[in-house]
Amino acid sequence: MKSTKSNLRKEKTQSLRPHSSIVVDGADRAPSRAMLYAVGFKEDDFKKPMIGIASTWSMVTPCNMHIDKLALEAEAGANKAGGKAIIFNTITISDGISMGSEGMKYSLVSREVIADSIEVVVGCEGLDGFVAIGGCDKNMPGCLIAMARLNRPSVFVYGGTILPGCITGDTRKLDVVSVFEAVGAHANKKIDDAELHKIESCAIPGPGSCGGMYTANTMASAIEALGMSLPNSSAQNAMSKAKKEDCQRAGAAVVNLLKLGIRPLDIMTRKAFENAITVVIALGGSTNAVLHLLAMANAAGVNLTIDDFTKIGKRVPVLADLKPSGKHLMSELVAIGGIRPLMKMLLDAGLLHGDCLTVTGETMAQTLKNVPPYLKGQTIIRPLSDPIKKDSHLVVLYGNLASGGAVAKITGKEGMRFTGKAIVFESEEKALTAILNGTVKKGHVIVIRYEGPKGGPGMREMLSPTSAIMGKGLGKEVALITDGRFSGGSHGFVVGHVTPEAYVGGTIALVKNGDPITIDADKRELSLDIPVAELKKRKQAWKAPKPRYTRGVLAKYAAHVTSASLGAVTDADLKL
């Protein structure tokens, strides 16, 4: 009898340790245990499930500078719940610092590097589950792609949003986009050198991700709606008691998921991705959500396409008055209850799938059951009866300029249609110079090409030119299209992700200065208005450019990356 009970206990213990037991159990695994004693393991620790804590800490960016401390909180939570936590790091880059430079070409590439590195560590070391803590926007989809690939119990933790910056005696709430737009205002002589210096030195007051509904806050919200982070994780200030507690609970939650036998692919279903898209739209989130959700779904084996954003967008309104196109910052949304009351509102209206599983072990409906509504008088989240826009701001366009699709961010404030004359640039830097020096005029459609996933390579974000347009006061006077992409901080009449991209001979490569271009959000069309015969002639004359990089990570990425309309995943990851 004793032997039977002992065997049952052993089987139960090993069921919580499906991977670590292979690495550390038995006499033949003594060398493995010897190595782990050196990093602090005690004898009893080898009987516990090993929980990785994937930290994206670095001093490269304020978004991630505090995550080493959050990793310690997650470690404590996992250990207290009966696991043995192991902290490890992966990389991060800073979009805000590299924006507008050659360095930005590495940004989207880092998503794949982060996913690969987490997969490598968790897979190699036999970790039974893990917490991943991300702060900047590529960290988040990178972490989720790794979770889907590995399919081991895991929870994502958002590092939290930054607090607003301020200038003494000034009521403005500043953030990084304030600085980018100040550059345009400075070029337009609306502010002087001293004012620009004041803004740049005060806009970023400390740790946390960029403060509007930019890509980081968008993706954090999407991941919570997906069910892969704990309730409220997406709407907490980086430096707060709530964020520390979130990390502790996440460590414990992974151990609980092991006990429940719940894995990421049980959570990351088609319905869950529809929930994520719904919340992104309601919040007025970043166009990068399209790129990243497609990539995450691909990793999870879920059939999601850009057309799903159109289908869902026809029934989901924009409700949040958040920057960049709105007035408020994420920290203000945190103060009124975060995104949970919004999600409850969407659930009650039949716009969310309540039966989706979450990392709590409960369904989405169960986690939202007792969420109170926003207090009366708040102006950040509109009621469904009075939306900012009755359908999605994320508009997928097709046409002879984008036969594979393009993604626009149109809130309606810019208008729904723009026709103008093309002014063409072969790089972001050349376009920015022309905007700042006044070459770009009212009525222009700025075309920035050879910035796609293959052509850049790396699909740079165009925050510098879009912010310069706003700072120069041209937000409603010009449009911009590109085979690159946009920061979540971009706003105005802008269209990105144009596919096929210029580098593979897409129509955007054939545009000439002065060509008429029409962007029609109502018809969902992006058109180069020239005769078919002329277009055919240009196509025949076009020659593919030589690769910009022939060695290193950018060359490898360019050789393997797919279209933006597929999420810019690498072909090794593509689900055929």
Coordinates of C-alpha atoms in Angstrom, one line a residue:
M1 CA 0.0 0.0 0.0
K2 CA 2.8 2.4 0.9
S3 CA 4.5 1.6 -2.3
T4 CA 1.3 2.4 -4.3
K5 CA 0.9 5.7 -2.5
S6 CA 4.5 6.6 -3.0
N7 CA 4.2 5.8 -6.7
L8 CA 1.1 8.0 -7.0
R9 CA 2.9 10.9 -5.3
K10 CA 5.8 10.4 -7.6
E11 CA 3.5 10.4 -10.7
K12 CA 1.7 13.5 -9.5
T13 CA 5.0 15.3 -8.9
Q14 CA 6.3 14.4 -12.3
S15 CA 3.0 15.5 -13.9
L16 CA 3.8 19.0 -12.7
R17 CA 7.4 18.5 -14.0
P18 CA 7.0 17.1 -17.5
H19 CA 10.1 18.8 -18.8
S20 CA 12.4 19.4 -15.7
S21 CA 12.1 15.8 -14.6
I22 CA 13.8 14.7 -17.8
V23 CA 16.6 17.1 -17.1
V24 CA 17.3 16.5 -13.4
D25 CA 15.8 13.2 -12.3
G26 CA 17.9 10.0 -11.9
A27 CA 21.5 9.1 -11.2
D28 CA 22.5 9.8 -14.8
R29 CA 21.4 13.4 -14.4
A30 CA 23.8 14.1 -11.5
P31 CA 25.9 16.5 -13.7
S32 CA 22.8 18.6 -14.4
R33 CA 22.0 18.8 -10.7
A34 CA 25.6 19.7 -9.9
M35 CA 25.4 22.7 -12.2
L36 CA 22.1 23.9 -10.6
Y37 CA 23.4 23.6 -7.1
A38 CA 25.9 26.3 -8.1
V39 CA 23.1 28.7 -9.0
G40 CA 21.4 28.3 -5.7
F41 CA 19.3 25.1 -5.9
K42 CA 18.7 23.2 -2.7
E43 CA 18.0 19.5 -2.7
D44 CA 14.2 19.9 -2.3
D45 CA 14.1 22.3 -5.3
F46 CA 14.7 19.4 -7.7
K47 CA 11.3 18.0 -6.7
K48 CA 9.5 21.3 -7.7
P49 CA 8.3 22.4 -11.1
M50 CA 10.9 24.7 -12.7
I51 CA 9.4 28.0 -13.7
G52 CA 11.3 30.4 -16.0
I53 CA 11.0 34.1 -15.5
A54 CA 11.8 35.7 -18.9
S55 CA 12.9 39.2 -18.2
T56 CA 13.3 41.8 -20.9
W57 CA 15.3 44.1 -18.5
S58 CA 17.9 46.5 -19.8
M59 CA 19.0 50.1 -19.5
V60 CA 18.6 50.6 -23.2
T61 CA 15.1 52.2 -22.7
P62 CA 12.9 53.5 -19.9
C63 CA 10.2 51.0 -21.0
N64 CA 12.3 48.2 -19.5
M65 CA 14.7 49.7 -17.0
H66 CA 12.6 48.5 -14.0
I67 CA 11.8 45.0 -15.2
D68 CA 14.7 43.4 -13.3
K69 CA 12.9 44.3 -10.1
L70 CA 9.6 43.0 -11.4
A71 CA 11.3 39.7 -12.3
L72 CA 12.2 39.3 -8.6
E73 CA 8.6 39.7 -7.7
A74 CA 7.5 37.1 -10.2
E75 CA 10.2 34.8 -8.9
A76 CA 8.9 35.2 -5.3
G77 CA 5.4 34.4 -6.5
A78 CA 6.4 31.2 -8.3
N79 CA 8.5 30.0 -5.4
K80 CA 5.8 30.7 -2.8
A81 CA 3.3 28.7 -4.9
G82 CA 5.5 25.7 -4.8
G83 CA 7.7 26.1 -7.9
K84 CA 11.4 26.8 -8.3
A85 CA 11.9 29.9 -10.4
I86 CA 14.8 30.6 -12.6
I87 CA 15.3 34.2 -14.0
F88 CA 16.8 34.6 -17.4
N89 CA 17.1 37.6 -19.8
T90 CA 16.3 38.3 -23.4
I91 CA 17.0 41.5 -25.4
T92 CA 15.1 44.6 -25.9
I93 CA 15.6 47.6 -28.3
S94 CA 14.2 51.1 -28.1
D95 CA 12.0 52.3 -31.0
G96 CA 11.9 55.8 -29.4
I97 CA 15.6 56.2 -29.5
S98 CA 16.3 54.6 -32.9
M99 CA 13.2 56.1 -34.6
G100 CA 14.1 57.8 -37.9
S101 CA 17.6 56.3 -38.0
E102 CA 19.1 53.2 -39.7
G103 CA 19.0 51.5 -36.3
M104 CA 15.2 51.3 -36.5
K105 CA 15.5 48.6 -39.1
Y106 CA 16.4 46.2 -36.3
S107 CA 13.2 46.9 -34.4
L108 CA 10.8 44.4 -36.0
V109 CA 13.6 41.9 -36.3
S110 CA 13.9 42.0 -32.5
R111 CA 10.4 40.5 -32.2
E112 CA 11.8 37.3 -33.8
V113 CA 15.0 37.4 -31.8
I114 CA 13.1 37.7 -28.6
A115 CA 10.7 34.8 -29.5
D116 CA 13.7 32.7 -30.6
S117 CA 15.7 33.4 -27.4
I118 CA 12.9 32.6 -25.0
E119 CA 12.1 29.4 -26.9
V120 CA 15.8 28.4 -26.8
V121 CA 16.2 28.9 -23.0
V122 CA 12.9 27.3 -22.0
G123 CA 13.4 24.4 -24.4
C124 CA 17.0 23.8 -23.6
E125 CA 16.7 24.0 -19.8
G126 CA 13.6 21.9 -19.5
L127 CA 11.5 24.5 -17.8
D128 CA 8.0 23.4 -17.1
G129 CA 6.4 26.8 -17.5
F130 CA 7.3 30.4 -17.5
V131 CA 6.4 34.0 -16.9
A132 CA 7.4 36.6 -19.5
I133 CA 7.7 40.2 -18.6
G134 CA 7.7 42.8 -21.4
G135 CA 7.9 46.5 -21.5
C136 CA 8.4 47.8 -25.1
D137 CA 6.1 46.8 -27.9
K138 CA 8.2 44.2 -29.7
N139 CA 8.8 42.4 -26.4
M140 CA 5.1 41.6 -26.1
P141 CA 4.4 39.7 -29.4
G142 CA 7.9 38.2 -29.1
C143 CA 7.0 36.7 -25.7
L144 CA 3.6 35.5 -27.0
I145 CA 5.0 33.9 -30.1
A146 CA 7.4 31.9 -27.8
M147 CA 4.5 30.9 -25.6
A148 CA 2.5 29.6 -28.6
R149 CA 5.5 27.7 -30.0
L150 CA 6.5 26.1 -26.7
N151 CA 2.9 25.5 -25.5
R152 CA 4.0 25.2 -21.8
P153 CA 1.9 26.9 -19.1
S154 CA 2.8 30.5 -19.2
V155 CA 1.6 34.0 -18.2
F156 CA 2.6 37.4 -19.7
V157 CA 3.1 40.4 -17.5
Y158 CA 3.1 43.9 -18.9
G159 CA 5.8 46.2 -17.4
G160 CA 3.3 49.0 -17.1
T161 CA 2.8 52.5 -18.5
I162 CA 4.9 55.6 -17.8
L163 CA 3.6 58.6 -15.9
P164 CA 3.2 61.8 -17.9
G165 CA 6.0 64.4 -18.0
C166 CA 5.5 68.0 -17.3
I167 CA 7.1 71.4 -17.4
T168 CA 6.8 73.7 -14.3
G169 CA 4.0 76.1 -14.7
D170 CA 2.7 74.2 -17.8
T171 CA -0.5 72.2 -17.7
R172 CA 0.4 70.0 -20.7
K173 CA 0.9 66.3 -20.0
L174 CA 3.9 65.3 -22.1
D175 CA 5.1 62.0 -23.5
V176 CA 7.5 60.9 -26.2
V177 CA 5.2 61.9 -29.1
S178 CA 5.1 65.4 -27.7
V179 CA 8.8 65.5 -28.4
F180 CA 8.5 64.2 -31.9
E181 CA 5.8 66.7 -32.7
A182 CA 7.9 69.5 -31.1
V183 CA 10.6 68.8 -33.7
G184 CA 8.0 69.7 -36.4
A185 CA 6.9 72.7 -34.5
H186 CA 10.5 73.8 -34.1
A187 CA 11.1 73.4 -37.8
N188 CA 8.0 75.5 -38.5
K189 CA 9.4 78.2 -36.0
K190 CA 6.4 77.8 -33.7
I191 CA 8.7 77.1 -30.8
D192 CA 12.3 78.1 -30.2
D193 CA 15.4 76.1 -29.1
A194 CA 14.8 76.7 -25.4
E195 CA 11.2 75.4 -25.6
L196 CA 12.3 72.3 -27.5
H197 CA 14.9 71.6 -24.9
K198 CA 12.4 72.0 -22.1
I199 CA 10.1 69.5 -23.7
E200 CA 12.8 66.9 -24.5
S201 CA 14.2 67.1 -20.9
C202 CA 10.9 66.7 -19.2
A203 CA 8.7 64.4 -21.4
I204 CA 10.0 61.1 -20.1
P205 CA 10.0 61.2 -16.2
G206 CA 11.0 57.6 -15.4
P207 CA 10.3 53.9 -16.0
G208 CA 7.4 52.6 -18.1
S209 CA 6.2 52.3 -21.7
C210 CA 5.1 55.3 -23.8
G211 CA 2.1 56.8 -22.3
G212 CA -0.7 57.0 -24.9
M213 CA -2.6 54.2 -26.6
Y214 CA 0.5 53.5 -28.6
T215 CA 1.8 50.1 -29.5
A216 CA 3.0 49.0 -26.1
N217 CA -0.3 49.8 -24.3
T218 CA -2.2 48.5 -27.3
M219 CA -0.5 45.2 -27.2
A220 CA -0.7 44.9 -23.5
S221 CA -4.5 45.4 -23.7
A222 CA -4.7 42.9 -26.6
I223 CA -2.9 40.3 -24.6
E224 CA -5.2 40.7 -21.6
A225 CA -8.2 40.4 -23.9
L226 CA -6.6 37.3 -25.4
G227 CA -6.6 35.8 -21.9
M228 CA -2.8 35.5 -21.6
S229 CA -2.2 38.0 -18.8
L230 CA -4.0 38.4 -15.5
P231 CA -6.9 40.8 -15.0
N232 CA -5.7 44.5 -15.0
S233 CA -2.1 43.6 -16.0
S234 CA -2.4 45.9 -19.1
A235 CA -3.6 49.0 -17.1
Q236 CA -1.2 49.6 -14.3
N237 CA 1.5 52.2 -13.8
A238 CA 5.0 50.8 -14.1
M239 CA 6.0 52.1 -10.7
S240 CA 3.2 50.9 -8.5
K241 CA 2.3 48.5 -5.8
A242 CA -0.3 47.0 -8.2
K243 CA 2.4 46.1 -10.7
K244 CA 4.5 44.3 -8.1
E245 CA 1.5 42.3 -7.0
D246 CA 0.6 41.5 -10.6
C247 CA 4.1 40.0 -11.0
Q248 CA 3.8 37.9 -7.8
R249 CA 0.4 36.6 -8.9
A250 CA 1.7 35.7 -12.3
G251 CA 4.4 33.5 -10.8
A252 CA 1.8 31.7 -8.8
A253 CA -0.6 31.5 -11.7
V254 CA 1.9 29.5 -13.8
V255 CA 2.2 26.9 -11.1
N256 CA -1.6 26.8 -10.9
L257 CA -1.8 26.3 -14.7
L258 CA 0.5 23.4 -14.4
K259 CA -1.9 21.9 -11.8
L260 CA -4.9 22.6 -14.0
G261 CA -3.2 21.3 -17.1
I262 CA -4.0 24.5 -19.1
R263 CA -1.5 25.5 -21.8
P264 CA -1.3 28.5 -24.1
L265 CA -3.0 26.9 -27.1
D266 CA -6.0 26.1 -24.9
I267 CA -6.3 29.9 -24.4
M268 CA -5.0 31.3 -27.7
T269 CA -8.0 30.3 -29.8
R270 CA -9.7 31.9 -32.8
K271 CA -12.4 33.4 -30.5
A272 CA -9.7 34.7 -28.1
F273 CA -8.0 36.5 -31.0
E274 CA -11.4 38.0 -32.0
N275 CA -11.6 39.3 -28.4
A276 CA -8.2 40.9 -28.7
I277 CA -9.1 42.6 -32.0
T278 CA -12.3 43.9 -30.5
V279 CA -10.6 45.5 -27.5
V280 CA -7.9 47.0 -29.7
I281 CA -10.5 48.7 -31.9
A282 CA -12.6 49.9 -28.9
L283 CA -9.4 51.5 -27.5
G284 CA -8.4 53.1 -30.8
G285 CA -5.2 51.1 -30.7
S286 CA -2.1 51.0 -32.9
T287 CA -1.9 49.7 -36.5
N288 CA 1.0 47.5 -35.2
A289 CA -1.6 45.4 -33.5
V290 CA -2.6 44.1 -37.0
L291 CA 1.0 43.0 -37.7
H292 CA 1.6 41.5 -34.3
L293 CA -1.8 39.7 -33.8
L294 CA -1.3 38.1 -37.2
A295 CA 2.1 36.8 -36.2
M296 CA 0.9 35.6 -32.8
A297 CA -2.0 33.8 -34.4
N298 CA 0.3 32.2 -36.9
A299 CA 2.5 30.9 -34.1
A300 CA -0.6 29.5 -32.4
G301 CA -1.9 27.8 -35.6
V302 CA -4.9 30.0 -35.7
N303 CA -6.2 31.1 -39.1
L304 CA -6.4 34.9 -38.8
T305 CA -6.1 37.3 -41.7
I306 CA -6.2 41.1 -42.3
D307 CA -9.7 40.7 -43.5
D308 CA -10.8 39.6 -40.1
F309 CA -10.0 43.1 -38.8
T310 CA -12.5 44.5 -41.4
K311 CA -15.2 42.0 -40.4
I312 CA -14.9 42.7 -36.7
G313 CA -14.4 46.4 -37.3
K314 CA -17.8 46.7 -39.0
R315 CA -19.5 46.0 -35.7
V316 CA -17.1 47.4 -33.1
P317 CA -16.9 51.1 -32.4
V318 CA -14.0 53.3 -31.2
L319 CA -14.8 54.3 -27.6
A320 CA -11.6 55.5 -26.0
D321 CA -10.5 59.2 -26.2
L322 CA -6.8 58.4 -25.9
K323 CA -3.7 59.7 -27.5
P324 CA -2.4 60.0 -30.2
S325 CA -5.6 61.1 -31.8
G326 CA -7.5 61.7 -28.5
K327 CA -6.8 63.7 -25.4
H328 CA -5.9 61.3 -22.6
L329 CA -3.0 59.2 -21.5
M330 CA -3.0 55.5 -20.3
S331 CA -2.2 56.6 -16.8
E332 CA -5.5 58.5 -16.7
L333 CA -7.3 55.3 -17.9
V334 CA -5.5 53.4 -15.1
A335 CA -6.9 55.9 -12.6
I336 CA -10.6 55.2 -13.6
G337 CA -10.3 51.4 -13.6
G338 CA -8.3 50.4 -16.6
I339 CA -9.8 48.4 -19.5
R340 CA -11.8 45.9 -17.4
P341 CA -15.0 48.0 -17.3
L342 CA -14.7 48.6 -21.0
M343 CA -14.4 44.8 -21.6
K344 CA -17.4 44.2 -19.4
M345 CA -19.4 46.8 -21.4
L346 CA -18.3 45.0 -24.6
L347 CA -19.2 41.6 -23.2
D348 CA -22.7 42.7 -22.1
A349 CA -23.3 44.1 -25.6
G350 CA -22.4 40.7 -27.1
L351 CA -19.2 42.0 -28.7
L352 CA -16.8 39.7 -26.7
H353 CA -16.8 35.9 -26.4
G354 CA -17.3 35.2 -22.7
D355 CA -16.6 31.5 -23.0
C356 CA -12.8 31.9 -23.8
L357 CA -10.4 30.5 -21.2
T358 CA -7.9 32.7 -19.5
V359 CA -4.7 32.2 -17.5
T360 CA -6.7 32.5 -14.3
G361 CA -8.3 29.2 -15.1
E362 CA -11.6 30.9 -15.4
T363 CA -13.5 32.0 -18.5
M364 CA -13.4 35.7 -19.7
A365 CA -17.0 36.1 -18.5
Q366 CA -16.2 34.7 -15.1
T367 CA -13.3 37.2 -14.7
L368 CA -15.5 40.1 -15.7
K369 CA -18.6 39.1 -13.7
N370 CA -18.1 41.5 -10.8
V371 CA -16.3 44.3 -12.6
P372 CA -18.0 47.6 -11.7
P373 CA -18.8 50.2 -14.4
Y374 CA -16.8 53.4 -14.8
L375 CA -17.9 56.2 -12.5
K376 CA -20.2 58.8 -14.0
G377 CA -18.6 61.9 -15.3
Q378 CA -15.4 60.3 -16.7
T379 CA -14.7 61.4 -20.3
I380 CA -12.0 58.8 -21.4
I381 CA -14.3 55.9 -22.4
R382 CA -17.5 56.8 -24.3
P383 CA -20.7 54.7 -23.9
L384 CA -21.7 52.4 -26.8
S385 CA -24.5 54.8 -27.6
D386 CA -22.1 57.7 -28.2
P387 CA -18.9 56.4 -29.8
I388 CA -16.1 58.4 -31.1
K389 CA -16.4 56.4 -34.3
K390 CA -19.2 53.9 -35.0
D391 CA -16.8 51.4 -36.6
S392 CA -13.1 50.6 -36.6
H393 CA -10.4 53.1 -37.1
L394 CA -8.2 50.3 -38.4
V395 CA -9.1 50.3 -42.1
V396 CA -7.8 47.6 -44.5
L397 CA -7.5 49.0 -48.0
Y398 CA -7.1 47.2 -51.3
G399 CA -6.7 48.6 -54.8
N400 CA -4.1 48.7 -57.6
L401 CA -1.7 50.3 -55.1
A402 CA -2.2 47.5 -52.5
S403 CA -3.4 44.3 -54.1
G404 CA -2.2 42.5 -51.1
G405 CA -3.7 45.0 -48.7
A406 CA -2.7 48.0 -46.7
V407 CA -3.6 49.2 -43.2
A408 CA -4.8 52.8 -42.4
K409 CA -5.4 54.4 -39.1
I410 CA -8.4 56.6 -39.8
T411 CA -10.3 58.0 -36.8
G412 CA -12.6 60.2 -39.0
K413 CA -11.0 63.4 -37.6
E414 CA -8.8 63.5 -40.8
G415 CA -11.8 62.9 -43.1
M416 CA -12.6 59.7 -44.9
R417 CA -11.1 60.5 -48.4
F418 CA -8.0 62.1 -49.7
T419 CA -6.9 62.7 -53.2
G420 CA -3.5 64.4 -53.9
K421 CA -0.4 64.4 -56.0
A422 CA 2.4 62.0 -55.2
I423 CA 5.8 63.2 -53.9
V424 CA 8.0 60.2 -53.8
F425 CA 10.9 59.3 -51.5
E426 CA 13.2 56.2 -51.4
S427 CA 13.7 56.4 -47.7
E428 CA 12.3 57.8 -44.5
E429 CA 15.2 60.1 -43.9
K430 CA 14.7 61.8 -47.3
A431 CA 11.0 62.3 -46.6
L432 CA 11.6 63.8 -43.2
T433 CA 14.1 66.3 -44.6
A434 CA 11.5 67.4 -47.2
I435 CA 8.8 67.8 -44.6
L436 CA 10.9 69.8 -42.3
N437 CA 12.4 72.1 -45.0
G438 CA 9.0 72.9 -46.6
T439 CA 9.3 70.9 -49.8
V440 CA 6.2 69.0 -48.9
K441 CA 3.1 71.1 -49.5
K442 CA -0.6 71.1 -49.0
G443 CA -2.2 68.5 -51.3
H444 CA 0.8 66.1 -51.4
V445 CA 0.5 62.4 -50.9
I446 CA 3.9 61.5 -49.4
V447 CA 5.1 58.1 -50.7
I448 CA 7.9 56.5 -48.7
R449 CA 9.0 53.2 -50.2
Y450 CA 11.6 50.5 -50.0
E451 CA 10.9 50.4 -46.3
G452 CA 9.0 47.1 -46.2
P453 CA 10.0 43.9 -44.4
K454 CA 12.3 42.9 -47.2
G455 CA 13.2 46.3 -48.7
G456 CA 14.2 48.1 -45.5
P457 CA 14.8 45.5 -44.4
G458 CA 12.9 45.6 -41.2
M459 CA 9.8 47.7 -41.9
R460 CA 10.7 50.9 -40.0
E461 CA 8.1 52.9 -38.2
M462 CA 7.4 56.3 -39.6
L463 CA 6.8 58.3 -36.4
S464 CA 9.4 61.0 -37.3
P465 CA 7.7 62.0 -40.6
T466 CA 4.2 61.7 -39.3
S467 CA 5.0 63.7 -36.2
A468 CA 6.8 66.3 -38.3
I469 CA 3.6 66.6 -40.4
M470 CA 1.5 67.2 -37.3
G471 CA 4.1 69.6 -35.9
K472 CA 4.2 71.6 -39.2
G473 CA 0.4 71.9 -39.1
L474 CA -0.2 69.8 -42.1
G475 CA -2.1 67.0 -40.4
K476 CA -5.3 67.5 -42.5
E477 CA -3.5 68.9 -45.6
V478 CA -1.3 66.0 -46.7
A479 CA -1.4 62.2 -46.6
L480 CA 1.3 59.6 -46.3
I481 CA 1.6 56.1 -47.7
T482 CA 4.4 53.6 -47.1
D483 CA 5.3 49.9 -47.3
G484 CA 6.8 50.5 -43.9
R485 CA 4.7 50.8 -40.8
F486 CA 3.7 53.4 -38.2
S487 CA 4.4 53.9 -34.5
G488 CA 1.3 53.7 -32.3
G489 CA 2.0 57.4 -31.8
S490 CA 1.4 58.2 -35.4
H491 CA -1.8 59.9 -36.4
G492 CA -3.1 61.8 -39.4
F493 CA -4.2 60.5 -42.9
V494 CA -1.6 57.7 -43.0
V495 CA -1.5 54.3 -44.7
G496 CA 1.1 51.7 -44.0
H497 CA 1.8 48.0 -44.6
V498 CA 1.3 48.6 -48.4
T499 CA 1.7 45.2 -50.0
P500 CA 3.2 43.9 -52.2
E501 CA 6.1 46.1 -51.0
A502 CA 8.3 48.1 -53.4
Y503 CA 11.3 45.7 -53.0
V504 CA 9.3 42.8 -54.7
G505 CA 7.9 45.0 -57.4
G506 CA 4.7 46.1 -55.8
T507 CA 2.9 49.1 -57.5
I508 CA 4.2 51.4 -54.9
A509 CA 7.6 51.0 -56.6
L510 CA 6.2 52.4 -59.8
V511 CA 4.7 55.7 -58.5
K512 CA 6.2 58.9 -59.9
N513 CA 6.1 62.4 -58.6
G514 CA 2.9 64.1 -59.6
D515 CA 0.9 60.9 -60.0
P516 CA -2.7 61.3 -58.6
I517 CA -3.4 59.0 -55.6
T518 CA -6.7 58.4 -53.9
I519 CA -7.2 57.1 -50.4
D520 CA -10.9 56.2 -49.8
A521 CA -11.7 54.8 -46.4
D522 CA -15.4 54.4 -47.1
K523 CA -14.7 52.3 -50.2
R524 CA -11.6 50.8 -48.5
E525 CA -9.5 51.6 -51.6
L526 CA -6.0 52.8 -52.3
S527 CA -5.6 53.8 -55.9
L528 CA -2.9 55.0 -58.2
D529 CA -5.0 57.0 -60.8
I530 CA -3.0 56.4 -64.0
P531 CA -3.9 54.5 -67.1
V532 CA -3.5 50.7 -67.1
A533 CA -1.3 50.8 -70.1
E534 CA 1.1 53.3 -68.4
L535 CA 1.2 51.1 -65.3
K536 CA 2.0 48.0 -67.3
K537 CA 4.8 49.9 -69.1
R538 CA 6.3 51.0 -65.8
K539 CA 6.1 47.5 -64.5
Q540 CA 8.0 46.1 -67.5
A541 CA 10.8 48.7 -67.0
W542 CA 11.2 48.1 -63.2
K543 CA 14.3 46.4 -62.0
A544 CA 14.7 44.8 -58.6
P545 CA 17.3 46.6 -56.4
K546 CA 20.3 44.9 -54.9
P547 CA 19.9 43.9 -51.2
R548 CA 20.9 46.6 -48.8
Y549 CA 22.5 44.2 -46.4
T550 CA 24.3 41.0 -47.4
R551 CA 25.5 39.8 -44.0
G552 CA 24.2 39.6 -40.5
V553 CA 20.8 39.5 -38.9
L554 CA 19.2 42.0 -41.3
A555 CA 20.3 40.0 -44.3
K556 CA 19.0 36.8 -42.8
Y557 CA 15.7 38.5 -41.9
A558 CA 15.3 40.0 -45.4
A559 CA 15.9 36.5 -47.0
H560 CA 13.2 34.8 -44.9
V561 CA 10.6 37.4 -44.0
T562 CA 7.1 37.3 -45.5
S563 CA 4.6 40.0 -46.5
A564 CA 3.3 42.5 -43.9
S565 CA -0.2 41.1 -44.8
L566 CA 0.9 37.8 -43.2
G567 CA 2.3 39.5 -40.1
A568 CA 5.8 39.8 -41.4
V569 CA 6.6 36.3 -40.0
T570 CA 9.6 34.4 -41.2
D571 CA 8.9 31.7 -43.7
A572 CA 10.1 29.0 -41.2
D573 CA 7.2 30.0 -39.0
L574 CA 4.6 30.4 -41.8
K575 CA 1.7 28.0 -41.4
L576 CA 1.0 26.7 -44.9

